PDB file of C-alpha atoms and ligand atoms in Angstrom:
ATOM      1  CA  MET A 191       3.011  -5.295  42.917  1.00 93.00           C
ATOM      2  CA  GLN A 192       2.604  -7.361  39.815  1.00 96.00           C
ATOM      3  CA  HIS A 193      -0.532  -6.944  37.746  1.00 98.00           C
ATOM      4  CA  VAL A 194      -1.889  -9.352  35.253  1.00 98.00           C
ATOM      5  CA  ILE A 195      -2.980  -7.513  32.240  1.00 99.00           C
ATOM      6  CA  LEU A 196      -4.493  -9.052  29.116  1.00 99.00           C
ATOM      7  CA  VAL A 197      -4.471  -6.919  26.051  1.00 99.00           C
ATOM      8  CA  THR A 198      -6.504  -8.284  23.269  1.00 98.00           C
ATOM      9  CA  GLY A 199      -5.571  -7.167  19.558  1.00 98.00           C
ATOM     10  CA  ALA A 200      -2.081  -6.147  21.115  1.00 98.00           C
ATOM     11  CA  GLY A 201      -0.238  -6.751  17.719  1.00 98.00           C
ATOM     12  CA  LYS A 202      -1.373  -3.478  15.999  1.00 98.00           C
ATOM     13  CA  GLY A 203      -2.700  -0.103  16.119  1.00 98.00           C
ATOM     14  CA  ILE A 204      -4.360   0.973  19.453  1.00 98.00           C
ATOM     15  CA  GLY A 205      -3.813  -2.477  21.378  1.00 99.00           C
ATOM     16  CA  ARG A 206      -0.111  -2.457  20.498  1.00 98.00           C
ATOM     17  CA  ALA A 207       0.119   1.133  22.036  1.00 99.00           C
ATOM     18  CA  ILE A 208      -1.786   0.294  25.119  1.00 99.00           C
ATOM     19  CA  ALA A 209       0.618  -2.614  25.651  1.00 99.00           C
ATOM     20  CA  PHE A 210       3.495  -0.503  25.279  1.00 98.00           C
ATOM     21  CA  ALA A 211       2.062   2.350  27.311  1.00 98.00           C
ATOM     22  CA  PHE A 212       1.444  -0.065  30.296  1.00 98.00           C
ATOM     23  CA  ALA A 213       5.207  -1.256  29.967  1.00 98.00           C
ATOM     24  CA  GLN A 214       6.286   2.377  29.918  1.00 98.00           C
ATOM     25  CA  ALA A 215       4.240   2.979  33.129  1.00 98.00           C
ATOM     26  CA  GLY A 216       5.866   0.009  34.705  1.00 98.00           C
ATOM     27  CA  ARG A 217       9.249   1.449  34.232  1.00 97.00           C
ATOM     28  CA  HIS A 218       8.438   4.861  35.707  1.00 94.00           C
ATOM     29  CA  ASN A 219       6.596   3.547  38.852  1.00 95.00           C
ATOM     30  CA  PRO A 220       8.255   1.409  41.179  1.00 94.00           C
ATOM     31  CA  ASP A 221       4.820   0.132  42.779  1.00 94.00           C
ATOM     32  CA  PHE A 222       3.461  -1.302  39.275  1.00 98.00           C
ATOM     33  CA  ASP A 223       4.862  -4.320  37.589  1.00 98.00           C
ATOM     34  CA  PRO A 224       2.913  -5.213  34.743  1.00 98.00           C
ATOM     35  CA  LEU A 225       2.659  -8.726  33.508  1.00 98.00           C
ATOM     36  CA  LEU A 226       1.290  -8.400  30.210  1.00 98.00           C
ATOM     37  CA  VAL A 227      -0.442 -11.150  28.090  1.00 99.00           C
ATOM     38  CA  LEU A 228      -0.580 -10.163  24.389  1.00 98.00           C
ATOM     39  CA  CYS A 229      -3.120 -11.712  22.237  1.00 98.00           C
ATOM     40  CA  SER A 230      -3.920 -11.454  18.593  1.00 98.00           C
ATOM     41  CA  ARG A 231      -3.969 -13.898  15.566  1.00 98.00           C
ATOM     42  CA  SER A 232      -0.422 -13.056  14.098  1.00 98.00           C
ATOM     43  CA  ILE A 233       2.617 -14.180  16.098  1.00 98.00           C
ATOM     44  CA  THR A 234       5.002 -11.837  14.354  1.00 98.00           C
ATOM     45  CA  ASP A 235       3.289  -8.728  15.519  1.00 98.00           C
ATOM     46  CA  LEU A 236       3.128 -10.067  18.958  1.00 98.00           C
ATOM     47  CA  GLU A 237       6.789 -11.130  19.293  1.00 98.00           C
ATOM     48  CA  SER A 238       7.896  -7.574  17.998  1.00 98.00           C
ATOM     49  CA  ILE A 239       5.508  -5.702  20.526  1.00 98.00           C
ATOM     50  CA  SER A 240       6.705  -8.329  23.218  1.00 98.00           C
ATOM     51  CA  LEU A 241      10.377  -7.308  22.784  1.00 98.00           C
ATOM     52  CA  GLU A 242       9.345  -3.547  22.826  1.00 98.00           C
ATOM     53  CA  CYS A 243       7.528  -4.035  26.128  1.00 98.00           C
ATOM     54  CA  ARG A 244      10.271  -6.327  27.677  1.00 98.00           C
ATOM     55  CA  ALA A 245      12.816  -3.484  26.780  1.00 98.00           C
ATOM     56  CA  GLU A 246      10.805  -1.200  29.295  1.00 98.00           C
ATOM     57  CA  GLY A 247      11.196  -3.992  31.826  1.00 97.00           C
ATOM     58  CA  ALA A 248       7.792  -5.564  31.596  1.00 98.00           C
ATOM     59  CA  ILE A 249       7.138  -9.268  31.807  1.00 98.00           C
ATOM     60  CA  THR A 250       5.211 -10.582  28.647  1.00 98.00           C
ATOM     61  CA  GLU A 251       3.525 -13.604  27.167  1.00 98.00           C
ATOM     62  CA  THR A 252       2.321 -13.862  23.687  1.00 98.00           C
ATOM     63  CA  VAL A 253      -0.750 -16.010  22.931  1.00 98.00           C
ATOM     64  CA  VAL A 254      -1.961 -16.555  19.494  1.00 98.00           C
ATOM     65  CA  CYS A 255      -5.805 -16.739  19.627  1.00 98.00           C
ATOM     66  CA  ASP A 256      -8.721 -16.081  17.252  1.00 98.00           C
ATOM     67  CA  LEU A 257     -11.281 -14.491  19.780  1.00 98.00           C
ATOM     68  CA  GLY A 258     -13.786 -15.005  16.909  1.00 97.00           C
ATOM     69  CA  ARG A 259     -13.721 -18.607  17.790  1.00 98.00           C
ATOM     70  CA  ILE A 260     -15.393 -19.071  21.196  1.00 96.00           C
ATOM     71  CA  GLU A 261     -13.444 -22.149  22.076  1.00 97.00           C
ATOM     72  CA  GLU A 262     -10.258 -19.933  21.672  1.00 98.00           C
ATOM     73  CA  ALA A 263     -11.620 -17.011  23.446  1.00 98.00           C
ATOM     74  CA  ARG A 264     -12.573 -19.496  26.510  1.00 97.00           C
ATOM     75  CA  GLY A 265      -9.152 -21.249  26.164  1.00 98.00           C
ATOM     76  CA  LEU A 266      -7.345 -18.111  26.520  1.00 98.00           C
ATOM     77  CA  ALA A 267      -9.208 -17.081  29.763  1.00 98.00           C
ATOM     78  CA  SER A 268      -8.576 -20.629  31.244  1.00 98.00           C
ATOM     79  CA  HIS A 269      -4.692 -20.385  30.173  1.00 98.00           C
ATOM     80  CA  ILE A 270      -4.144 -17.127  32.023  1.00 98.00           C
ATOM     81  CA  LEU A 271      -6.158 -18.325  35.046  1.00 98.00           C
ATOM     82  CA  ASP A 272      -4.357 -21.801  35.295  1.00 98.00           C
ATOM     83  CA  LYS A 273      -0.902 -20.066  34.710  1.00 98.00           C
ATOM     84  CA  TYR A 274      -1.165 -16.932  36.845  1.00 98.00           C
ATOM     85  CA  GLY A 275      -4.248 -17.629  39.145  1.00 97.00           C
ATOM     86  CA  THR A 276      -5.796 -14.369  38.775  1.00 98.00           C
ATOM     87  CA  ILE A 277      -6.518 -11.526  36.232  1.00 98.00           C
ATOM     88  CA  ASP A 278      -6.379  -7.690  37.235  1.00 98.00           C
ATOM     89  CA  CYS A 279      -7.131  -5.978  33.970  1.00 98.00           C
ATOM     90  CA  LEU A 280      -8.745  -7.111  30.749  1.00 99.00           C
ATOM     91  CA  VAL A 281      -8.569  -4.643  27.779  1.00 99.00           C
ATOM     92  CA  ASN A 282     -11.276  -5.838  25.351  1.00 98.00           C
ATOM     93  CA  ASN A 283      -9.498  -3.938  22.373  1.00 98.00           C
ATOM     94  CA  ALA A 284      -9.470  -6.457  19.455  1.00 98.00           C
ATOM     95  CA  GLY A 285     -11.849  -5.540  16.849  1.00 98.00           C
ATOM     96  CA  VAL A 286     -12.552  -5.726  12.973  1.00 98.00           C
ATOM     97  CA  GLY A 287     -14.497  -3.361  10.619  1.00 97.00           C
ATOM     98  CA  ARG A 288     -15.516  -3.713   6.951  1.00 97.00           C
ATOM     99  CA  PHE A 289     -16.548  -0.572   5.703  1.00 96.00           C
ATOM    100  CA  LYS A 290     -19.016  -0.315   2.748  1.00 95.00           C
ATOM    101  CA  PRO A 291     -22.357   1.128   1.560  1.00 97.00           C
ATOM    102  CA  LEU A 292     -25.283  -0.714   3.135  1.00 97.00           C
ATOM    103  CA  ALA A 293     -26.136  -2.584  -0.060  1.00 98.00           C
ATOM    104  CA  ASP A 294     -22.689  -4.266  -0.357  1.00 98.00           C
ATOM    105  CA  ILE A 295     -22.544  -5.817   2.965  1.00 98.00           C
ATOM    106  CA  THR A 296     -22.565  -9.606   2.651  1.00 98.00           C
ATOM    107  CA  GLU A 297     -23.621 -12.387   5.229  1.00 98.00           C
ATOM    108  CA  GLU A 298     -19.852 -13.193   5.680  1.00 98.00           C
ATOM    109  CA  ASP A 299     -19.026  -9.536   6.478  1.00 98.00           C
ATOM    110  CA  PHE A 300     -21.677  -9.563   9.002  1.00 98.00           C
ATOM    111  CA  ASP A 301     -20.679 -12.819  10.688  1.00 98.00           C
ATOM    112  CA  PHE A 302     -17.088 -11.997  10.513  1.00 98.00           C
ATOM    113  CA  THR A 303     -17.537  -8.602  12.321  1.00 98.00           C
ATOM    114  CA  MET A 304     -19.971 -10.056  15.004  1.00 98.00           C
ATOM    115  CA  ALA A 305     -17.901 -13.015  15.645  1.00 98.00           C
ATOM    116  CA  THR A 306     -14.867 -10.733  16.973  1.00 98.00           C
ATOM    117  CA  ASN A 307     -16.509  -7.635  18.032  1.00 98.00           C
ATOM    118  CA  LEU A 308     -19.666  -9.141  19.901  1.00 98.00           C
ATOM    119  CA  LYS A 309     -19.313 -12.878  20.428  1.00 98.00           C
ATOM    120  CA  GLY A 310     -15.703 -13.093  21.245  1.00 98.00           C
ATOM    121  CA  THR A 311     -15.719 -10.015  23.416  1.00 98.00           C
ATOM    122  CA  PHE A 312     -18.503 -11.248  25.259  1.00 98.00           C
ATOM    123  CA  PHE A 313     -17.587 -14.649  26.080  1.00 98.00           C
ATOM    124  CA  LEU A 314     -14.029 -13.535  27.151  1.00 98.00           C
ATOM    125  CA  THR A 315     -15.588 -10.903  29.598  1.00 98.00           C
ATOM    126  CA  GLN A 316     -17.634 -13.530  30.956  1.00 98.00           C
ATOM    127  CA  ALA A 317     -14.948 -15.966  31.647  1.00 98.00           C
ATOM    128  CA  LEU A 318     -12.756 -13.228  33.212  1.00 98.00           C
ATOM    129  CA  PHE A 319     -15.464 -11.173  34.895  1.00 98.00           C
ATOM    130  CA  LYS A 320     -16.398 -14.308  37.020  1.00 98.00           C
ATOM    131  CA  VAL A 321     -12.831 -14.279  38.646  1.00 98.00           C
ATOM    132  CA  MET A 322     -12.890 -10.563  39.192  1.00 98.00           C
ATOM    133  CA  GLU A 323     -16.191 -10.761  40.913  1.00 98.00           C
ATOM    134  CA  LYS A 324     -14.761 -13.526  43.202  1.00 98.00           C
ATOM    135  CA  ASN A 325     -11.917 -11.582  43.894  1.00 98.00           C
ATOM    136  CA  ARG A 326     -13.779  -8.234  44.253  1.00 98.00           C
ATOM    137  CA  SER A 327     -11.139  -6.471  42.304  1.00 98.00           C
ATOM    138  CA  GLY A 328     -10.294  -5.880  38.774  1.00 98.00           C
ATOM    139  CA  HIS A 329     -10.517  -3.554  35.938  1.00 98.00           C
ATOM    140  CA  ILE A 330     -12.128  -3.950  32.348  1.00 99.00           C
ATOM    141  CA  PHE A 331     -11.792  -1.653  29.484  1.00 99.00           C
ATOM    142  CA  PHE A 332     -13.932  -1.912  26.441  1.00 99.00           C
ATOM    143  CA  ILE A 333     -12.503  -0.172  23.297  1.00 98.00           C
ATOM    144  CA  THR A 334     -15.834   0.662  21.899  1.00 98.00           C
ATOM    145  CA  SER A 335     -15.902   3.752  19.651  1.00 98.00           C
ATOM    146  CA  VAL A 336     -17.866   7.060  18.992  1.00 98.00           C
ATOM    147  CA  ALA A 337     -19.570   4.621  16.547  1.00 97.00           C
ATOM    148  CA  ALA A 338     -21.062   2.909  19.577  1.00 98.00           C
ATOM    149  CA  GLY A 339     -23.340   6.083  19.833  1.00 96.00           C
ATOM    150  CA  LYS A 340     -23.445   7.622  16.475  1.00 96.00           C
ATOM    151  CA  ALA A 341     -24.253   6.361  13.023  1.00 96.00           C
ATOM    152  CA  PHE A 342     -21.769   6.410  10.187  1.00 96.00           C
ATOM    153  CA  LYS A 343     -22.988   5.667   6.643  1.00 95.00           C
ATOM    154  CA  HIS A 344     -20.605   3.146   5.548  1.00 95.00           C
ATOM    155  CA  SER A 345     -20.310   1.596   8.918  1.00 96.00           C
ATOM    156  CA  SER A 346     -23.570  -0.209   9.324  1.00 97.00           C
ATOM    157  CA  VAL A 347     -22.435  -3.524  10.723  1.00 98.00           C
ATOM    158  CA  TYR A 348     -19.542  -2.132  12.598  1.00 98.00           C
ATOM    159  CA  CYS A 349     -21.985   0.505  14.292  1.00 98.00           C
ATOM    160  CA  MET A 350     -24.344  -2.313  15.060  1.00 98.00           C
ATOM    161  CA  SER A 351     -21.381  -4.245  16.694  1.00 98.00           C
ATOM    162  CA  LYS A 352     -20.171  -1.378  18.583  1.00 98.00           C
ATOM    163  CA  PHE A 353     -23.702  -0.180  19.818  1.00 98.00           C
ATOM    164  CA  GLY A 354     -23.788  -3.855  20.791  1.00 98.00           C
ATOM    165  CA  GLN A 355     -20.669  -3.617  22.853  1.00 98.00           C
ATOM    166  CA  ARG A 356     -22.019  -0.760  24.525  1.00 98.00           C
ATOM    167  CA  GLY A 357     -25.145  -2.664  25.805  1.00 98.00           C
ATOM    168  CA  LEU A 358     -22.802  -5.179  27.207  1.00 98.00           C
ATOM    169  CA  VAL A 359     -20.469  -2.568  29.013  1.00 98.00           C
ATOM    170  CA  GLU A 360     -23.568  -1.033  30.689  1.00 98.00           C
ATOM    171  CA  THR A 361     -24.774  -4.550  31.792  1.00 98.00           C
ATOM    172  CA  VAL A 362     -21.427  -5.639  32.916  1.00 98.00           C
ATOM    173  CA  ARG A 363     -21.230  -2.286  34.972  1.00 98.00           C
ATOM    174  CA  LEU A 364     -24.279  -3.262  36.918  1.00 98.00           C
ATOM    175  CA  TYR A 365     -22.541  -6.442  38.141  1.00 98.00           C
ATOM    176  CA  ALA A 366     -19.385  -4.659  38.439  1.00 98.00           C
ATOM    177  CA  ARG A 367     -20.535  -2.056  40.912  1.00 97.00           C
ATOM    178  CA  GLU A 368     -21.724  -4.527  43.173  1.00 98.00           C
ATOM    179  CA  CYS A 369     -18.318  -6.379  43.489  1.00 98.00           C
ATOM    180  CA  ASN A 370     -15.713  -3.483  43.477  1.00 98.00           C
ATOM    181  CA  VAL A 371     -14.707  -4.131  39.795  1.00 98.00           C
ATOM    182  CA  ARG A 372     -14.142  -1.043  37.718  1.00 98.00           C
ATOM    183  CA  ILE A 373     -15.249  -0.824  34.037  1.00 98.00           C
ATOM    184  CA  THR A 374     -14.200   1.865  31.507  1.00 98.00           C
ATOM    185  CA  ASP A 375     -15.837   2.540  28.282  1.00 98.00           C
ATOM    186  CA  VAL A 376     -13.293   3.870  25.788  1.00 98.00           C
ATOM    187  CA  MET A 377     -14.839   5.661  22.888  1.00 98.00           C
ATOM    188  CA  PRO A 378     -12.322   6.974  20.295  1.00 98.00           C
ATOM    189  CA  GLY A 379     -13.064   8.844  17.065  1.00 98.00           C
ATOM    190  CA  ALA A 380     -10.809   8.202  14.056  1.00 97.00           C
ATOM    191  CA  VAL A 381      -7.280   6.986  14.963  1.00 98.00           C
ATOM    192  CA  TYR A 382      -4.481   6.261  12.381  1.00 98.00           C
ATOM    193  CA  THR A 383      -4.084   2.339  12.611  1.00 98.00           C
ATOM    194  CA  PRO A 384      -3.910  -0.408  10.260  1.00 97.00           C
ATOM    195  CA  MET A 385      -7.731  -0.690  10.291  1.00 97.00           C
ATOM    196  CA  TRP A 386      -8.036   2.188   7.963  1.00 95.00           C
ATOM    197  CA  GLY A 387      -5.783   0.723   5.409  1.00 94.00           C
ATOM    198  CA  VAL A 388      -3.711   2.944   3.470  1.00 95.00           C
ATOM    199  CA  VAL A 389      -4.535   6.802   3.887  1.00 94.00           C
ATOM    200  CA  ASP A 390      -3.200   9.898   2.482  1.00 95.00           C
ATOM    201  CA  ASP A 391      -1.387  12.537   4.383  1.00 96.00           C
ATOM    202  CA  ASP A 392      -4.297  14.880   4.489  1.00 94.00           C
ATOM    203  CA  PHE A 393      -6.635  12.205   5.810  1.00 94.00           C
ATOM    204  CA  ARG A 394      -3.915  11.143   8.318  1.00 95.00           C
ATOM    205  CA  SER A 395      -3.694  14.964   9.694  1.00 96.00           C
ATOM    206  CA  LEU A 396      -7.409  14.763  10.577  1.00 96.00           C
ATOM    207  CA  MET A 397      -6.896  11.683  12.888  1.00 97.00           C
ATOM    208  CA  MET A 398      -5.442  10.882  16.271  1.00 98.00           C
ATOM    209  CA  MET A 399      -2.499   8.314  16.855  1.00 98.00           C
ATOM    210  CA  PRO A 400      -2.739   5.363  18.965  1.00 98.00           C
ATOM    211  CA  GLU A 401      -0.668   6.698  21.776  1.00 98.00           C
ATOM    212  CA  ASP A 402      -3.196   9.303  22.158  1.00 98.00           C
ATOM    213  CA  ILE A 403      -5.802   6.629  23.174  1.00 98.00           C
ATOM    214  CA  ALA A 404      -3.322   4.400  25.211  1.00 98.00           C
ATOM    215  CA  HIS A 405      -2.124   6.965  27.754  1.00 98.00           C
ATOM    216  CA  PRO A 406      -5.377   7.946  29.186  1.00 98.00           C
ATOM    217  CA  ILE A 407      -6.222   4.237  29.636  1.00 98.00           C
ATOM    218  CA  VAL A 408      -3.033   3.740  31.518  1.00 98.00           C
ATOM    219  CA  GLN A 409      -3.881   6.577  33.781  1.00 98.00           C
ATOM    220  CA  ALA A 410      -7.257   5.619  34.431  1.00 98.00           C
ATOM    221  CA  TYR A 411      -6.041   2.243  35.401  1.00 98.00           C
ATOM    222  CA  LEU A 412      -3.457   3.810  37.877  1.00 98.00           C
ATOM    223  CA  GLN A 413      -6.308   5.909  39.458  1.00 98.00           C
ATOM    224  CA  PRO A 414      -6.737   4.751  43.295  1.00 97.00           C
ATOM    225  CA  GLY A 415      -8.985   1.820  43.472  1.00 95.00           C
ATOM    226  CA  ARG A 416     -11.675   3.959  45.052  1.00 96.00           C
ATOM    227  CA  THR A 417     -12.069   5.781  41.665  1.00 98.00           C
ATOM    228  CA  THR A 418     -13.432   4.775  38.475  1.00 98.00           C
ATOM    229  CA  VAL A 419     -12.905   6.547  35.168  1.00 98.00           C
ATOM    230  CA  GLU A 420     -16.207   5.209  33.800  1.00 98.00           C
ATOM    231  CA  GLU A 421     -16.046   6.802  30.195  1.00 98.00           C
ATOM    232  CA  ILE A 422     -13.173   8.171  28.103  1.00 98.00           C
ATOM    233  CA  VAL A 423     -14.235  10.030  24.992  1.00 98.00           C
ATOM    234  CA  LEU A 424     -11.446  11.122  22.727  1.00 98.00           C
ATOM    235  CA  ARG A 425     -12.107  12.784  19.237  1.00 98.00           C
ATOM    236  CA  PRO A 426      -9.978  14.331  16.841  1.00 98.00           C
ATOM    237  CA  THR A 427      -9.746  18.088  17.447  1.00 97.00           C
ATOM    238  CA  ARG A 428     -11.484  18.816  14.240  1.00 95.00           C
ATOM    239  CA  GLY A 429     -14.262  16.404  14.897  1.00 96.00           C
ATOM    240  CA  ASP A 430     -15.320  13.259  13.632  1.00 95.00           C
ATOM    241  CA  ILE A 431     -14.441  12.122   9.840  1.00 90.00           C
ATOM    242  CA  GLN A 432     -17.744  11.809   7.989  1.00 77.00           C
ATOM    243  CA  ASP A 433     -17.819   8.805   5.676  1.00 70.00           C
ATOM    244  CA  GLU A 434     -19.823  10.384   2.822  1.00 59.00           C
TER     245      GLU A 434
HETATM  246  N1  LIG B  68      -8.792   3.033  14.320  1.00 92.28           N
HETATM  247  C1  LIG B  68     -10.020   3.696  14.843  1.00 92.28           C
HETATM  248  O1  LIG B  68     -10.225   4.824  14.240  1.00 92.28           O
HETATM  249  C2  LIG B  68     -10.584   3.333  15.956  1.00 92.28           C
HETATM  250  C3  LIG B  68     -11.541   4.321  16.304  1.00 92.28           C
HETATM  251  C4  LIG B  68     -12.460   3.871  17.493  1.00 92.28           C
HETATM  252  C5  LIG B  68     -12.563   2.564  17.750  1.00 92.28           C
HETATM  253  N2  LIG B  68     -11.602   1.504  17.311  1.00 92.28           N
HETATM  254  C6  LIG B  68     -11.552   0.313  18.030  1.00 92.28           C
HETATM  255  O2  LIG B  68     -10.378   0.150  18.698  1.00 92.28           O
HETATM  256  C7  LIG B  68      -9.761  -1.244  18.563  1.00 92.28           C
HETATM  257  C8  LIG B  68      -8.679  -1.461  17.798  1.00 92.28           C
HETATM  258  O3  LIG B  68      -8.755  -0.978  16.651  1.00 92.28           O
HETATM  259  P1  LIG B  68      -7.417  -0.597  15.472  1.00 92.28           P
HETATM  260  O4  LIG B  68      -7.810   0.560  14.967  1.00 92.28           O
HETATM  261  O5  LIG B  68      -6.213  -0.539  16.557  1.00 92.28           O
HETATM  262  O6  LIG B  68      -7.503  -1.907  14.751  1.00 92.28           O
HETATM  263  P2  LIG B  68      -6.193  -2.629  14.040  1.00 92.28           P
HETATM  264  O7  LIG B  68      -5.247  -1.744  13.749  1.00 92.28           O
HETATM  265  O8  LIG B  68      -6.818  -3.225  12.744  1.00 92.28           O
HETATM  266  O9  LIG B  68      -5.768  -3.620  15.152  1.00 92.28           O
HETATM  267  C9  LIG B  68      -6.617  -4.559  15.731  1.00 92.28           C
HETATM  268  C10 LIG B  68      -5.908  -5.692  16.339  1.00 92.28           C
HETATM  269  O10 LIG B  68      -6.793  -6.727  16.768  1.00 92.28           O
HETATM  270  C11 LIG B  68      -6.303  -7.899  16.451  1.00 92.28           C
HETATM  271  N3  LIG B  68      -7.542  -8.687  16.131  1.00 92.28           N
HETATM  272  C12 LIG B  68      -8.647  -8.660  15.250  1.00 92.28           C
HETATM  273  N4  LIG B  68      -9.451  -9.545  15.286  1.00 92.28           N
HETATM  274  C13 LIG B  68      -9.031 -10.419  16.124  1.00 92.28           C
HETATM  275  C14 LIG B  68      -9.542 -11.555  16.654  1.00 92.28           C
HETATM  276  N5  LIG B  68     -10.618 -12.358  16.127  1.00 92.28           N
HETATM  277  N6  LIG B  68      -8.732 -12.374  17.616  1.00 92.28           N
HETATM  278  C15 LIG B  68      -7.660 -11.915  18.167  1.00 92.28           C
HETATM  279  N7  LIG B  68      -7.149 -10.485  17.762  1.00 92.28           N
HETATM  280  C16 LIG B  68      -7.911 -10.061  16.762  1.00 92.28           C
HETATM  281  C17 LIG B  68      -5.484  -7.572  15.103  1.00 92.28           C
HETATM  282  O11 LIG B  68      -4.567  -8.564  14.759  1.00 92.28           O
HETATM  283  P3  LIG B  68      -4.691  -9.899  14.006  1.00 92.28           P
HETATM  284  O12 LIG B  68      -5.528  -9.418  12.702  1.00 92.28           O
HETATM  285  O13 LIG B  68      -3.331 -10.327  13.699  1.00 92.28           O
HETATM  286  O14 LIG B  68      -5.693 -10.841  14.693  1.00 92.28           O
HETATM  287  C18 LIG B  68      -4.827  -6.421  15.523  1.00 92.28           C
HETATM  288  O15 LIG B  68      -3.785  -6.652  16.488  1.00 92.28           O
HETATM  289  C19 LIG B  68     -11.111  -1.952  17.831  1.00 92.28           C
HETATM  290  O16 LIG B  68     -12.110  -2.555  18.596  1.00 92.28           O
HETATM  291  C20 LIG B  68     -11.756  -0.759  16.934  1.00 92.28           C
HETATM  292  O17 LIG B  68     -13.116  -1.170  16.704  1.00 92.28           O
HETATM  293  C21 LIG B  68     -10.721   2.048  16.362  1.00 92.28           C
END
């Protein structure tokens, strides 16, 4: 059966691993044909992950979109619905972070973070949830963070945005339970991705890898429709990395 799956921020890091894990699952499961819509702002990243997913047998489409621009987020939703007529799974993964001491955060840092993590996530979800509600089926994953429930000293605005996403998750869940839509809040600790910039080997050894997050997500999606994995919390075995 074909599943229309949108992965935002699919070009790098966790989103890239999620897209690839869905494609791999399609190769191993004759009843699961993923049609992956891969979105980010960088076409070269999207083209390379698209090729990797196609090599696993998945159908893919790449869409360059800046979710921090509301008209583009809404345009992405309309494009998917016009082209495929439906959406089965939305993975709200695209996110940004600027990590600095409180005193160094600028208004531009604030607006940049909130535009993608909160505004973009909200309006994309709003547009696609409407269709899932009507269909009485669908699954939305939110890749929030352990920083959605715990403060880190150099992450003030990032934490604000992630605590805010948590508010959205819990609100959407109230609607979703009434219409058979599944909601999963994915809260990873530190994962080795481009978001962290350059890190040395010792630091890297304290982190998880993107595929460690991707596989539980795909497993949650492939649960029987009667079952929702509501929360996935994944931490490095040695605990959270402190930022002080
Ligand atoms: N890495 C961690 O330790 C960690 C831990 C917990 C939660 N998370 C969360 O997991 C998610 C993915 O993080 P990551 O570490 O994989 O980050 P990453 O390596 O920086 O990748 C982020 C992806 O999102 C895309 N993106 C960013 N802003 C976008 C926008 N406005 N519109 C469309 N695409 C956008 C990026 O591509 P372009 O820049 O090309 O658009 C990129 O493909 C984020 O929500 C992050 O907060 C990460």
